[in-house]
XYZ file of C-alpha atoms in Angstrom:
436
model
C -97.955 64.570 11.230
C -99.248 65.628 7.835
C -101.721 68.477 7.855
C -101.200 70.168 4.495
C -102.458 73.642 3.667
C -105.500 73.865 1.431
C -104.835 74.076 -2.333
C -105.726 77.776 -2.325
C -103.130 78.517 0.346
C -100.564 76.209 -1.269
C -100.642 78.487 -4.284
C -99.384 81.379 -2.161
C -95.806 82.479 -2.795
C -93.800 81.453 0.282
C -91.329 83.687 2.025
C -87.629 82.937 1.820
C -86.587 79.717 3.548
C -85.970 80.222 7.265
C -83.366 78.157 9.040
C -85.592 77.741 12.081
C -89.106 78.854 12.943
C -90.131 78.718 16.606
C -93.890 78.725 17.107
C -94.902 79.998 20.533
C -93.351 82.863 22.493
C -93.717 81.648 26.048
C -90.663 80.738 28.157
C -89.980 77.512 26.224
C -90.182 79.161 22.814
C -88.143 82.181 23.864
C -85.420 80.007 25.363
C -85.273 77.697 22.339
C -84.960 80.763 20.102
C -82.177 82.105 22.333
C -80.209 78.866 22.173
C -80.446 78.598 18.386
C -79.650 82.246 17.712
C -76.665 82.067 20.090
C -75.350 79.348 17.774
C -75.690 81.846 14.895
C -78.757 80.276 13.334
C -81.394 82.445 11.682
C -84.516 82.276 13.899
C -88.046 83.533 13.307
C -90.280 83.509 16.407
C -94.050 83.549 15.844
C -96.991 83.694 18.230
C -100.709 84.287 17.877
C -100.520 86.825 20.717
C -99.337 90.352 20.022
C -96.614 90.279 22.702
C -94.518 87.419 24.114
C -94.706 85.687 27.494
C -98.051 86.979 28.775
C -98.428 84.014 31.133
C -94.905 84.508 32.496
C -95.717 88.120 33.301
C -98.867 87.057 35.121
C -96.962 84.389 37.088
C -94.365 86.942 38.114
C -96.704 89.697 39.284
C -95.895 88.974 42.927
C -92.437 87.446 42.565
C -91.180 84.990 39.965
C -90.448 81.472 41.230
C -88.059 80.102 38.584
C -87.002 76.752 40.052
C -86.578 74.806 43.304
C -83.591 74.101 45.522
C -83.501 70.420 46.514
C -81.522 67.227 45.762
C -81.523 66.097 42.136
C -83.392 62.839 42.758
C -86.116 64.524 44.777
C -86.448 67.241 42.134
C -86.853 64.691 39.334
C -89.507 62.802 41.331
C -91.754 65.890 41.235
C -92.514 65.078 37.600
C -94.282 61.860 38.560
C -94.868 59.395 35.756
C -93.101 61.706 33.297
C -89.843 61.685 35.264
C -88.148 59.066 33.022
C -88.863 61.231 29.970
C -87.889 64.511 31.652
C -84.603 63.194 33.072
C -82.440 63.916 30.026
C -83.837 67.433 29.626
C -83.343 68.264 33.314
C -79.786 66.982 33.097
C -79.062 69.104 30.027
C -80.241 72.276 31.781
C -80.305 72.073 35.564
C -81.772 74.339 38.271
C -78.269 75.721 38.821
C -78.043 76.481 35.096
C -81.358 78.337 35.223
C -80.207 80.472 38.151
C -76.977 81.254 36.318
C -78.928 82.186 33.186
C -81.161 84.592 35.145
C -78.072 86.148 36.751
C -76.661 86.718 33.269
C -79.702 88.881 32.559
C -79.104 90.888 35.711
C -81.560 88.980 37.895
C -79.937 87.344 40.887
C -82.014 84.695 42.663
C -82.415 83.483 46.219
C -83.702 80.324 47.837
C -86.488 80.716 50.388
C -87.053 78.564 53.457
C -89.419 76.317 51.480
C -86.800 75.698 48.787
C -88.483 77.899 46.220
C -86.008 79.893 44.154
C -87.167 83.404 43.281
C -85.567 86.268 41.396
C -84.729 89.375 43.398
C -87.034 91.677 41.422
C -90.591 91.898 42.668
C -91.948 91.264 39.173
C -90.979 89.380 36.016
C -90.986 92.517 33.863
C -87.264 93.449 34.213
C -86.194 89.879 33.412
C -88.387 89.721 30.323
C -87.214 93.142 29.159
C -83.568 92.094 29.402
C -84.353 88.764 27.757
C -86.073 90.350 24.774
C -83.151 92.739 24.388
C -80.755 89.791 24.260
C -82.894 88.017 21.657
C -83.056 91.115 19.481
C -79.295 91.506 19.797
C -78.863 87.919 18.605
C -81.003 88.612 15.543
C -84.216 86.826 16.544
C -87.163 88.312 14.657
C -90.574 88.246 16.370
C -93.867 88.259 14.498
C -96.960 88.518 16.663
C -100.593 87.876 15.700
C -99.528 84.871 13.622
C -101.426 81.663 14.363
C -100.142 78.388 12.914
C -103.085 76.682 11.200
C -101.420 74.025 9.024
C -98.084 72.305 8.692
C -96.743 69.672 6.332
C -93.399 68.094 5.447
C -91.709 68.797 2.144
C -89.800 66.295 0.025
C -86.141 65.911 1.061
C -83.187 66.932 -1.089
C -84.590 70.317 -2.041
C -81.782 72.652 -3.115
C -82.960 75.311 -0.651
C -82.944 72.839 2.245
C -86.596 73.483 3.191
C -88.170 70.514 4.954
C -91.361 72.041 6.332
C -94.191 74.177 5.020
C -96.029 76.233 7.653
C -99.215 78.192 7.093
C -100.015 81.045 9.473
C -103.051 83.288 9.683
C -102.843 86.942 10.611
C -105.344 88.821 12.800
C -107.693 89.377 9.857
C -107.416 85.813 8.616
C -104.854 86.708 5.963
C -102.569 83.770 5.090
C -98.793 83.706 5.443
C -96.997 80.698 3.960
C -93.492 80.046 5.277
C -90.808 77.453 4.563
C -88.229 76.267 7.062
C -85.371 73.817 7.362
C -86.601 73.042 10.884
C -89.292 74.202 13.294
C -89.922 74.029 17.018
C -93.459 73.905 18.390
C -93.694 75.502 21.845
C -97.382 76.377 21.953
C -98.182 75.726 25.592
C -100.901 73.827 27.392
C -104.624 74.388 27.623
C -105.215 76.823 30.489
C -105.376 80.601 30.762
C -106.482 80.993 27.140
C -106.658 84.780 27.425
C -102.902 84.805 28.026
C -102.167 82.620 25.011
C -102.343 78.963 26.084
C -105.634 78.058 24.425
C -104.706 74.525 23.291
C -106.003 75.102 19.771
C -102.760 73.698 18.367
C -104.193 70.196 18.847
C -106.110 70.816 15.608
C -102.804 70.502 13.772
C -102.901 66.805 14.640
C -106.318 66.170 13.149
C -106.429 62.555 12.052
C -103.697 61.672 14.552
C -105.781 61.524 17.719
C -103.491 58.917 19.272
C -100.681 61.485 19.256
C -102.373 63.693 21.853
C -103.271 62.943 25.475
C -106.391 65.007 26.312
C -105.755 68.097 28.400
C -106.703 67.883 32.064
C -106.448 70.506 34.816
C -103.214 70.417 36.823
C -102.389 72.544 39.862
C -106.063 73.302 40.092
C -108.810 73.899 42.587
C -111.540 71.390 43.412
C -115.279 71.659 43.961
C -116.204 70.496 47.502
C -119.125 68.209 48.211
C -121.216 70.790 49.997
C -124.173 73.074 49.302
C -124.112 76.465 47.521
C -125.053 78.160 50.781
C -121.870 76.761 52.329
C -119.854 78.454 49.590
C -121.724 81.723 50.123
C -121.105 81.541 53.883
C -117.385 80.813 53.675
C -116.243 82.437 50.411
C -113.014 84.286 51.149
C -112.218 82.238 54.273
C -108.883 80.407 54.554
C -107.768 77.148 56.137
C -104.306 78.164 57.322
C -101.348 75.811 57.654
C -103.335 72.617 57.145
C -102.111 69.324 55.726
C -103.931 67.361 53.040
C -103.292 63.666 52.325
C -104.305 61.431 49.441
C -102.941 58.182 47.986
C -99.883 58.196 50.214
C -98.905 61.776 49.382
C -99.284 64.852 51.569
C -98.898 68.605 51.210
C -99.097 71.443 53.698
C -100.183 75.043 53.232
C -103.217 77.312 53.043
C -106.510 76.456 51.335
C -108.671 79.369 50.180
C -112.439 79.096 49.721
C -113.553 80.760 46.475
C -116.799 80.911 44.585
C -115.390 78.332 42.126
C -114.081 75.876 44.743
C -111.174 75.260 47.107
C -107.756 76.445 45.965
C -104.244 76.455 47.371
C -100.941 74.627 47.439
C -102.137 71.422 49.172
C -104.742 70.882 46.463
C -102.367 71.815 43.657
C -99.772 69.351 44.920
C -102.315 66.515 45.134
C -104.115 67.248 41.879
C -102.972 64.011 40.135
C -104.188 61.832 43.033
C -107.556 63.578 43.377
C -108.081 63.764 39.622
C -107.450 60.015 39.346
C -110.187 59.325 41.902
C -112.649 61.505 40.008
C -111.983 59.598 36.783
C -112.908 56.213 38.245
C -115.773 54.567 36.287
C -118.950 53.556 38.062
C -122.744 53.786 38.041
C -122.666 57.086 39.962
C -120.388 60.115 39.474
C -117.104 59.500 41.266
C -116.001 61.602 44.203
C -112.478 62.223 45.433
C -111.666 61.860 49.123
C -108.676 63.454 50.844
C -107.886 63.529 54.556
C -107.447 66.946 56.100
C -105.333 67.558 59.198
C -106.572 70.802 60.704
C -103.749 70.950 63.270
C -100.673 69.297 61.708
C -98.321 70.799 64.294
C -100.063 68.930 67.120
C -99.955 65.184 67.747
C -103.144 63.153 68.022
C -102.506 62.863 71.749
C -102.058 66.620 72.197
C -105.324 67.329 70.374
C -107.192 64.842 72.547
C -105.697 66.226 75.776
C -106.702 69.779 74.870
C -110.258 68.674 74.203
C -110.446 66.721 77.454
C -109.230 69.762 79.404
C -112.407 71.677 78.494
C -115.527 71.767 80.658
C -117.975 69.038 79.555
C -120.966 71.372 79.828
C -119.574 73.716 77.162
C -121.137 73.464 73.722
C -119.190 71.507 71.119
C -118.508 74.710 69.179
C -117.125 76.514 72.235
C -114.982 73.564 73.274
C -113.421 73.365 69.793
C -112.847 77.110 69.707
C -111.303 77.321 73.179
C -109.255 74.111 73.065
C -107.772 74.413 69.585
C -108.812 77.839 68.287
C -110.789 76.216 65.480
C -112.309 78.832 63.206
C -115.937 79.006 62.112
C -114.938 77.384 58.808
C -113.087 74.538 60.520
C -115.984 73.869 62.881
C -118.381 73.852 59.908
C -116.213 71.302 58.116
C -116.265 69.019 61.150
C -120.047 69.242 61.303
C -120.341 68.511 57.579
C -117.750 65.780 57.066
C -117.713 64.189 60.546
C -121.269 64.634 61.845
C -121.058 61.551 64.092
C -117.871 62.640 65.873
C -119.365 63.477 69.272
C -116.902 62.094 71.809
C -113.542 63.699 72.490
C -111.760 60.720 70.977
C -113.847 60.855 67.806
C -113.446 64.620 67.522
C -109.679 64.406 67.961
C -109.492 61.775 65.235
C -111.620 63.908 62.895
C -109.509 67.011 63.509
C -106.402 65.067 62.481
C -108.028 62.936 59.740
C -111.085 64.727 58.380
C -112.329 62.960 55.213
C -113.269 65.803 52.856
C -114.982 65.029 49.550
C -114.709 66.715 46.167
C -117.043 66.302 43.206
C -115.003 67.849 40.370
C -111.968 69.845 39.401
C -112.400 73.514 38.699
C -112.644 74.344 34.954
C -109.595 73.705 32.793
C -109.037 77.370 32.006
C -108.732 78.228 35.728
C -105.950 75.695 36.237
C -102.414 77.000 36.726
C -101.160 74.377 34.274
C -102.381 71.305 32.422
C -101.619 67.624 32.144
C -101.870 66.020 28.720
C -100.516 67.149 25.382
C -98.205 65.642 22.789
C -97.360 62.092 23.872
C -93.777 61.076 24.531
C -93.976 58.099 22.193
C -94.403 60.543 19.305
C -90.944 62.008 19.970
C -87.407 60.724 19.637
C -84.737 61.284 22.284
C -84.011 64.768 20.856
C -87.715 65.751 21.061
C -88.182 65.533 17.302
C -91.491 64.157 16.049
C -90.827 60.694 14.705
C -93.398 61.132 11.931
C -92.093 64.510 10.755
C -88.306 64.869 10.431
C -87.166 68.373 11.248
C -90.130 69.190 13.482
C -89.436 69.441 17.235
C -91.558 70.224 20.290
C -90.938 71.411 23.851
C -92.504 73.073 26.875
C -95.933 72.597 28.359
C -97.431 71.256 25.129
C -95.707 67.947 25.921
C -97.526 65.419 28.106
C -96.054 66.131 31.552
C -97.125 67.847 34.718
C -95.460 69.050 37.901
C -96.499 70.913 41.041
C -96.036 74.622 41.574
C -92.838 75.712 43.259
C -90.610 76.344 40.240
C -90.937 72.915 38.645
C -93.138 74.141 35.787
C -90.762 76.856 34.595
C -87.766 74.577 35.032
C -89.483 71.939 32.901
C -90.152 74.475 30.155
C -86.569 75.762 30.128
C -85.033 72.298 30.304
C -87.117 70.784 27.498
C -86.451 73.886 25.373
C -82.703 73.548 25.908
C -82.747 69.815 25.155
C -84.890 70.442 22.087
C -82.600 73.215 20.814
C -79.587 70.922 21.160
C -81.454 68.401 19.025
C -82.226 71.055 16.420
C -78.583 72.145 16.250
C -77.543 68.540 15.657
C -80.242 68.149 13.008
C -79.115 71.267 11.139
C -75.515 70.096 11.243
C -76.453 66.693 9.866
C -78.828 67.990 7.165
C -77.245 70.781 5.133
C -79.357 72.022 2.181
C -79.888 69.342 -0.406
C -78.981 66.438 1.885
C -80.831 64.062 4.199
C -79.540 62.435 7.380
């Protein structure tokens, strides 16, 4: 990476050399700053937002799910194709470590019946308040409304130990040139821009397009293959306790019909599989197909028997309502996606295996998280950029994804911890005036 400031900005007098600058004040950046300052390193934390952790506060409005309680191997598998790269980070800072850390800030956690681990407080605010107090006590200085717009390496062996030159812009466009021995980028993904994760950091890698995997929606809703009047009729309705299957994976939960599309845990969990179908090349726009089980707690046989117990002269709608309590939405879906299912056997099969079609993901900015970001092959085992010694990265700006349920926050904390360990080693091996 070599994105030098313009000559006009390079003429600016830099501030004093900082030991470490952390760019991005979400969970990953805050935790990296905590780890470095706990080791008595001078840390400056910068973010283009005025206050830290806006997305964390939003996520914790109705209870903060910090991690998940399940066997280590199963947990690691939730990271899909990124699991081999995430393994070392998750080992360096485990779910048990995260729960212990939260307890140290006065927030005990509990594991729900689904395995989700939540903090006791109803909101994330008390945790963040205690966290910021700890950071301030450890000497971390926060500067908001500072957007990183350029970054370049400096020649080694400088007497002051500076290895990186970082150019920030203030809210009015005023430049701030800073020098650092090391820096950590923790600038988030590409969704929920109003809360800080706008993905504009990719511009720092201009001319290095192969370093970035394009952002894609993750844990997102999908647009169904139906008419606008269907959306108008069913907006606000919910498919409760259904199971969705795609590409050998399945997920159970509620699906909510919104003006933008279908949303809910089953779709979030199967986002990679459905997104892959939509990306298939072809002469016509690709569609994604998933199979919906409207009554996952009943066997195929039980569904068929309940249908056969109804009076034949009843209308199809009444028979479905009386036999299985199918809602208006569920009956509409059968009519739309299984119009030829007229016999009891065909209807029973459709109720358990309804092929629903989707034409697109919802927009990137509506997604809970994103796939894509800085590619793993750009980083060494300590999460330092191979092309820029002294520059590290962590959190959601790396190219990984995971389902909801605590895996996202755990991934941010774990990569931040692993990254901070790498930074501490780097600082130890590169005192001012020396190179590793």
